[in-house]
Coordinates of C-alpha atoms in Angstrom, one line a residue:
M1 CA -0.3 -0.1 -0.1
S2 CA 1.3 3.7 -1.0
E3 CA 2.2 6.0 2.0
A4 CA -1.3 8.2 0.5
A5 CA -3.1 5.2 0.7
T6 CA -2.0 4.4 4.1
H7 CA -3.0 7.6 5.5
E8 CA -6.4 7.9 3.6
A9 CA -6.5 4.5 5.6
I10 CA -5.8 6.2 9.0
E11 CA -8.2 9.4 8.1
A12 CA -10.8 6.7 7.3
I13 CA -10.2 4.9 10.7
A14 CA -10.2 8.2 12.8
R15 CA -13.6 9.0 11.1
N16 CA -15.2 5.8 11.8
S17 CA -13.4 5.0 15.3
Y18 CA -12.4 7.8 17.2
G19 CA -15.4 8.5 19.2
R20 CA -15.5 4.8 20.2
L21 CA -11.6 4.8 20.9
I22 CA -11.9 8.0 23.1
A23 CA -15.0 6.5 25.1
F24 CA -13.5 2.9 25.5
L25 CA -10.1 4.6 27.2
A26 CA -11.8 7.4 28.7
S27 CA -14.3 5.1 30.6
R28 CA -11.8 3.0 32.1
S29 CA -8.9 5.5 33.0
G30 CA -11.6 8.2 34.1
D31 CA -9.3 10.9 32.1
V32 CA -10.8 12.5 28.9
A33 CA -8.3 14.7 28.4
G34 CA -5.3 12.1 28.6
S35 CA -7.4 9.6 26.6
E36 CA -7.1 12.3 23.9
D37 CA -3.8 13.1 24.2
A38 CA -2.6 8.8 24.1
L39 CA -4.9 8.8 21.6
S40 CA -3.6 11.2 19.1
E41 CA -0.1 10.0 20.0
A42 CA -1.5 6.9 18.7
F43 CA -2.4 8.3 15.4
V44 CA 0.7 10.1 15.7
A45 CA 2.9 6.5 15.7
A46 CA 0.5 4.8 13.2
L47 CA 1.6 7.7 10.6
E48 CA 5.1 6.9 11.2
R49 CA 4.9 3.4 11.4
W50 CA 2.3 2.3 9.3
P51 CA 3.4 3.2 5.6
M52 CA 6.4 1.1 6.4
D53 CA 5.0 -2.1 8.2
A54 CA 1.2 -2.0 6.6
V55 CA -1.9 -1.0 8.0
P56 CA -2.9 -4.0 10.7
E57 CA -4.8 -6.5 10.3
K58 CA -6.9 -4.9 13.5
P59 CA -6.4 -1.2 13.1
E60 CA -8.3 -0.4 16.3
A61 CA -6.6 -2.8 18.5
W62 CA -3.3 -1.7 17.5
L63 CA -4.3 2.1 18.1
L64 CA -5.4 0.9 21.5
R65 CA -2.6 -0.8 22.7
V66 CA -0.4 1.7 21.6
A67 CA -2.6 4.6 23.3
R68 CA -3.0 2.2 26.6
N69 CA 0.6 2.6 26.8
R70 CA 0.7 6.1 26.5
L71 CA -1.8 6.6 29.6
I72 CA 0.2 4.0 31.6
D73 CA 3.7 5.8 31.3
A74 CA 1.7 9.1 31.8
A75 CA 0.3 7.8 35.0
R76 CA 3.8 6.8 36.2
H77 CA 5.3 9.6 35.3
N78 CA 3.2 11.8 37.4
Q79 CA 3.1 9.5 40.1
V80 CA -0.3 8.8 40.3
R81 CA -1.7 6.9 43.6
Q82 CA -1.3 3.1 43.0
D83 CA -5.2 2.8 42.7
S84 CA -5.0 4.7 39.7
E85 CA -2.0 2.8 38.1
T86 CA -3.8 -0.4 38.9
F87 CA -6.8 1.3 37.0
L88 CA -4.8 1.6 34.2
Q89 CA -3.5 -2.0 34.3
Q90 CA -6.6 -3.5 34.2
L91 CA -7.1 -1.2 30.8
A92 CA -3.9 -2.6 29.5
D93 CA -5.3 -6.0 30.2
E94 CA -8.7 -5.4 28.4
A95 CA -7.1 -3.5 25.7
Q96 CA -4.7 -6.8 25.5
T97 CA -8.0 -9.0 25.2
V98 CA -9.8 -6.8 22.4
A99 CA -7.0 -7.3 20.4
E100 CA -6.7 -10.8 20.9
A101 CA -10.4 -11.7 20.8
G102 CA -11.5 -9.9 17.4
E103 CA -11.6 -6.6 15.5
H104 CA -14.6 -4.7 17.4
F105 CA -14.4 -3.4 21.0
P106 CA -17.3 -2.4 23.3
D107 CA -19.4 0.8 22.4
E108 CA -19.1 3.0 25.4
R109 CA -20.0 6.2 23.6
L110 CA -23.5 6.5 25.8
K111 CA -21.6 6.3 29.1
L112 CA -19.5 9.1 27.7
L113 CA -22.4 10.8 26.6
F114 CA -24.2 10.6 29.7
V115 CA -20.8 11.4 32.1
C116 CA -20.3 14.5 29.9
A117 CA -24.1 15.3 31.2
H118 CA -23.6 15.4 34.4
P119 CA -24.9 17.9 37.1
A120 CA -21.2 18.8 38.0
I121 CA -20.3 19.9 34.3
D122 CA -21.1 23.3 33.5
P123 CA -24.2 23.3 31.4
A124 CA -22.7 25.3 28.9
A125 CA -20.1 22.9 28.2
R126 CA -22.2 19.5 28.3
T127 CA -23.1 19.6 24.5
P128 CA -19.9 20.9 23.2
L129 CA -17.9 18.3 25.2
M130 CA -20.4 15.6 24.1
L131 CA -19.6 16.6 20.1
Q132 CA -15.9 16.4 20.6
T133 CA -15.3 13.8 22.7
V134 CA -17.8 11.3 21.6
L135 CA -18.4 12.3 17.7
G136 CA -14.9 13.9 17.1
I137 CA -16.3 17.1 15.8
D138 CA -13.7 19.8 16.3
A139 CA -13.3 22.5 18.6
A140 CA -13.5 25.0 16.0
R141 CA -16.2 23.9 14.5
I142 CA -18.2 23.7 17.8
A143 CA -17.4 27.1 18.5
S144 CA -18.8 28.6 15.3
A145 CA -22.1 26.6 15.8
F146 CA -22.4 27.9 19.7
L147 CA -21.2 31.5 18.3
V148 CA -18.5 31.7 20.6
S149 CA -14.4 32.3 20.0
P150 CA -12.4 28.8 19.3
A151 CA -10.2 30.0 22.3
A152 CA -13.2 30.4 24.5
M153 CA -14.7 27.2 23.5
S154 CA -11.8 25.2 23.8
Q155 CA -11.1 26.9 27.4
R156 CA -14.5 25.7 28.2
L157 CA -13.8 22.1 26.9
V158 CA -10.5 21.9 28.8
R159 CA -12.4 22.8 32.5
A160 CA -14.8 20.2 31.8
K161 CA -12.5 17.6 31.0
S162 CA -10.9 18.7 34.0
K163 CA -13.8 18.8 36.3
I164 CA -14.5 15.2 34.7
R165 CA -11.0 13.9 36.3
S166 CA -10.8 15.8 39.7
A167 CA -14.2 15.0 40.8
A168 CA -14.0 11.3 39.8
I169 CA -17.5 11.2 37.6
P170 CA -18.5 7.8 37.3
F171 CA -18.4 6.0 33.6
R172 CA -21.9 4.6 33.6
V173 CA -25.1 4.7 32.4
P174 CA -27.4 6.6 35.2
D175 CA -30.1 4.5 36.9
P176 CA -33.5 5.9 35.5
P177 CA -34.3 8.7 38.3
D178 CA -31.3 10.4 36.8
W179 CA -32.5 10.0 33.3
V180 CA -34.6 12.8 33.6
E181 CA -32.0 15.8 34.4
R182 CA -29.2 14.2 32.0
V183 CA -31.4 12.3 29.0
S184 CA -32.0 15.6 27.2
F185 CA -28.6 16.8 26.9
V186 CA -27.8 13.5 25.5
L187 CA -30.7 13.7 23.0
D188 CA -29.4 17.5 22.1
A189 CA -26.0 16.4 21.5
I190 CA -26.9 13.9 19.2
Y191 CA -29.4 16.0 17.3
S192 CA -26.4 18.6 17.3
A193 CA -24.4 16.2 15.5
Y194 CA -26.8 14.9 13.0
T195 CA -27.3 18.8 12.1
T196 CA -23.6 19.2 12.0
G197 CA -23.4 16.3 9.3
W198 CA -26.3 17.3 7.6
D199 CA -25.1 20.6 6.7
S200 CA -22.1 18.9 5.1
L201 CA -24.0 16.2 3.0
N202 CA -23.1 17.5 -0.2
E203 CA -19.3 18.1 0.9
V204 CA -18.4 14.5 -0.2
G205 CA -15.2 15.0 1.0
S206 CA -15.6 16.3 4.2
T207 CA -14.5 14.7 7.8
H208 CA -18.0 15.4 8.9
H209 CA -19.5 13.8 6.0
A210 CA -20.5 10.8 8.1
L211 CA -21.7 12.4 11.2
A212 CA -25.5 11.9 10.1
G213 CA -25.0 8.2 10.1
E214 CA -22.8 8.3 13.4
A215 CA -25.7 10.2 15.3
I216 CA -28.7 7.7 14.2
S217 CA -26.2 4.8 15.4
I218 CA -25.6 6.1 18.8
G219 CA -29.7 7.5 18.6
R220 CA -30.3 3.7 17.8
T221 CA -28.4 2.4 20.5
L222 CA -29.7 4.9 23.1
V223 CA -33.5 3.7 22.0
Q224 CA -32.0 0.0 22.5
L225 CA -30.9 1.3 26.1
M226 CA -33.8 3.2 27.0
P227 CA -36.4 1.6 25.0
T228 CA -39.2 3.3 27.2
E229 CA -38.0 6.9 26.6
P230 CA -40.2 8.3 24.3
E231 CA -38.1 10.8 23.4
A232 CA -35.1 8.9 22.5
R233 CA -37.3 7.1 19.8
G234 CA -38.9 10.5 18.7
L235 CA -35.2 12.0 18.3
I236 CA -34.4 8.7 16.2
A237 CA -37.7 9.0 14.0
L238 CA -36.7 12.7 13.3
M239 CA -33.2 11.6 12.2
L240 CA -34.5 8.6 9.8
H241 CA -37.2 11.0 8.2
C242 CA -34.7 13.6 7.4
E243 CA -31.9 10.9 6.3
A244 CA -34.3 9.1 4.0
R245 CA -34.7 12.1 1.3
R246 CA -30.3 12.5 1.7
A247 CA -30.4 11.7 -2.1
A248 CA -32.9 14.2 -3.0
R249 CA -31.5 17.0 -1.5
F250 CA -29.1 18.3 -4.5
T251 CA -29.3 17.3 -8.1
S252 CA -26.4 15.4 -9.9
A253 CA -24.8 18.7 -10.5
G254 CA -24.7 19.7 -7.1
E255 CA -27.8 22.0 -7.0
F256 CA -29.9 22.6 -3.8
V257 CA -33.5 21.1 -4.1
P258 CA -35.9 22.4 -1.6
L259 CA -38.0 19.9 0.2
D260 CA -41.4 20.9 -1.7
K261 CA -39.5 20.0 -4.7
Q262 CA -37.8 17.1 -4.0
D263 CA -38.4 13.7 -6.2
T264 CA -39.9 11.6 -3.5
A265 CA -38.8 8.6 -5.3
L266 CA -35.6 9.0 -4.1
W267 CA -36.3 8.9 -0.6
S268 CA -35.8 6.0 1.2
Q269 CA -38.8 4.1 2.2
A270 CA -37.2 1.9 4.4
M271 CA -35.5 4.7 6.8
M272 CA -39.4 6.3 6.6
D273 CA -40.8 3.0 7.3
E274 CA -38.6 2.6 10.7
A275 CA -39.1 6.1 11.9
E276 CA -43.1 6.2 11.5
E277 CA -42.4 2.4 13.5
H278 CA -40.8 4.4 16.1
L279 CA -43.2 7.1 16.3
R280 CA -46.0 4.7 17.0
T281 CA -43.8 3.3 19.5
A282 CA -43.2 6.5 21.2
A283 CA -47.1 7.6 21.1
T284 CA -47.9 4.8 23.4
F285 CA -46.4 6.3 26.2
R286 CA -48.5 9.8 26.2
Q287 CA -45.6 11.9 27.0
M288 CA -45.4 14.2 24.1
G289 CA -42.2 16.1 24.1
R290 CA -39.8 18.2 21.3
Y291 CA -38.2 15.6 19.4
Q292 CA -41.7 13.8 18.8
L293 CA -43.1 16.7 17.9
E294 CA -40.6 17.2 15.1
A295 CA -40.9 13.9 14.2
A296 CA -44.4 14.3 13.4
I297 CA -44.4 17.6 11.4
Q298 CA -41.3 15.4 9.4
S299 CA -43.9 12.4 9.2
I300 CA -46.8 14.7 7.8
H301 CA -44.0 15.9 4.7
A302 CA -42.9 12.6 4.3
S303 CA -46.5 11.2 3.5
R304 CA -46.5 13.4 0.1
A305 CA -44.5 10.2 -1.2
Q306 CA -48.3 8.7 -1.0
T307 CA -50.6 11.7 -0.9
G308 CA -48.7 13.8 -3.8
S309 CA -49.8 16.6 -1.4
T310 CA -48.8 18.2 2.2
D311 CA -51.3 18.8 4.5
W312 CA -49.9 22.2 6.1
A313 CA -52.9 22.5 8.3
Q314 CA -51.8 19.5 10.6
I315 CA -48.0 20.8 10.2
A316 CA -49.3 24.5 11.7
L317 CA -51.1 22.5 14.7
L318 CA -47.7 20.7 15.4
Y319 CA -46.3 23.7 14.9
E320 CA -48.2 25.1 17.6
G321 CA -47.5 22.3 20.2
L322 CA -43.9 22.3 19.3
V323 CA -43.8 26.3 20.2
R324 CA -45.6 25.8 23.3
T325 CA -43.4 23.1 24.3
A326 CA -40.1 24.4 22.8
P327 CA -40.0 27.8 21.4
G328 CA -36.8 28.0 20.0
I329 CA -36.2 30.4 17.1
G330 CA -36.3 27.5 14.7
S331 CA -40.2 26.6 15.6
L332 CA -41.1 29.9 15.6
V333 CA -39.7 30.5 11.8
G334 CA -41.5 27.1 10.9
R335 CA -44.8 27.9 12.6
A336 CA -44.9 31.2 10.6
V337 CA -44.3 29.4 7.4
A338 CA -46.9 26.8 8.2
F339 CA -49.1 29.0 8.9
A340 CA -48.7 31.0 5.5
Q341 CA -48.7 27.7 3.6
S342 CA -52.2 26.7 5.3
G343 CA -53.9 30.3 4.4
K344 CA -53.1 31.9 7.8
P345 CA -51.3 35.2 8.3
G346 CA -48.0 34.0 8.4
L347 CA -45.6 37.1 7.5
A348 CA -47.7 38.7 10.9
A349 CA -45.9 35.8 12.8
L350 CA -42.6 35.8 11.6
E351 CA -42.5 39.5 12.3
K352 CA -43.6 39.1 15.8
I353 CA -40.2 37.4 16.6
P354 CA -37.7 39.8 18.1
A355 CA -35.4 41.2 15.8
D356 CA -32.3 40.4 17.8
R357 CA -33.1 37.0 17.8
V358 CA -33.0 36.8 13.9
V359 CA -30.2 39.1 12.8
N360 CA -27.8 36.4 11.6
Y361 CA -30.5 33.5 11.4
Q362 CA -30.6 32.7 7.8
P363 CA -33.6 30.1 7.7
Y364 CA -35.6 33.6 9.1
W365 CA -34.3 35.7 5.9
A366 CA -35.3 32.7 3.7
A367 CA -38.4 32.0 4.8
R368 CA -39.3 35.7 5.2
G369 CA -38.1 36.0 1.2
H370 CA -40.6 33.1 0.5
L371 CA -43.9 34.6 2.2
L372 CA -43.0 38.1 0.9
Q373 CA -43.2 36.3 -2.6
L374 CA -46.0 34.6 -1.5
L375 CA -47.8 38.1 -0.9
D376 CA -46.2 39.6 -4.3
R377 CA -43.8 41.9 -2.8
N378 CA -41.3 40.8 -4.6
G379 CA -38.9 43.9 -4.2
E380 CA -38.7 43.3 -0.4
A381 CA -38.2 39.2 -1.1
R382 CA -35.5 40.1 -2.9
E383 CA -33.6 41.6 -0.1
A384 CA -34.2 39.0 2.3
F385 CA -33.2 36.2 0.0
T386 CA -30.1 38.5 -0.7
R387 CA -29.5 38.5 3.2
A388 CA -30.3 34.7 3.6
A389 CA -27.3 34.0 1.2
S390 CA -24.9 35.9 2.6
L391 CA -25.3 34.1 6.2
T392 CA -24.8 30.4 4.5
D393 CA -21.4 28.8 3.8
D394 CA -22.9 26.4 1.6
P395 CA -22.4 27.5 -1.9
A396 CA -25.4 25.4 -3.4
L397 CA -27.9 26.8 -1.1
R398 CA -26.6 30.1 -1.4
E399 CA -27.0 29.9 -5.4
Y400 CA -30.6 28.8 -4.7
L401 CA -31.2 31.7 -2.4
F402 CA -29.9 34.2 -5.1
K403 CA -31.9 32.6 -8.0
R404 CA -35.0 32.9 -5.8
S405 CA -34.3 36.6 -5.5
C406 CA -34.6 37.0 -9.0
E407 CA -38.1 35.5 -8.9
D408 CA -41.2 37.0 -9.8
I409 CA -44.3 35.4 -8.9

């Protein structure tokens, strides 16, 4: 294998296994930052050794072995307590067992998700911490999503990891009484990862391209772990309904296609069926929440594959419930669009949103442009679409919005 091919293999392993490797190491050492450092050194060693020695038959096991050795060396260098070194030796023994038993190793990401959602962790750091340690999103991208500087986000993450180590937070999935406080942060982190990957679906070479699938995988695991948690089922249903349309979001030429113009023949019926099954099961628990409502909205959109039309009145009703449950900027904008599509005063609803909340919120300006076009206020619509285009980094979406700004109904 050439050096370039070896580097590609290492990058693929990092994309596919980084989160599981960190979770495996951290759940046994109790040290997230130390595990990240050790794994980073293991990848550096792989970059040095594999081009000469070839990619190992079990690359993840090789990385675990090198990383666990780094952790043990660091513990001895720092003269940690005897019980800590004993714990790290247990890690060494288990990593060796993994290497001898087979290619796969335990998936401990859910444990790490719940650790990140522990009450001792600063609430502002919980979701960013999950995104970085469990799902491998870099601090700069997280900082951008949370509208803070990369330096500030890095400091926030460092403090959170130090807290996990100093407070000796146990790496385990909490018992049911603790779910209420912590599960919402876990769900939000998984969905944030999904939307990050969703935004990158047309970036084939992006390291975040696989995030949507990873988030769905963790969502499925969460449902297996907590089958009676309706919001976990609502979340997986929401992600599956969105993912079902992946192939229809862009034309073969890379042009953006809005939801109402997508070819439903390109939608994945299997994913939509799975989503509907989760929604039906969630409904039996009679505990409606944000993710079930959002999934139900997507379910109405999905029904266009069978009916050929969209029941906007039903969507508007669901958005009313969503705004009461989770009055975020996204749900307020979505409700305004649903109002307009169902014959209600949508623009009035849109303009009730405080101006300071929408200054740089691209979906608001895209929705405003659409609603103004419906009212034949094309000059104002053009300004709104142009503003929306300036607020996105996606070239395909930007081009689509510029085209909309030139339309006249």
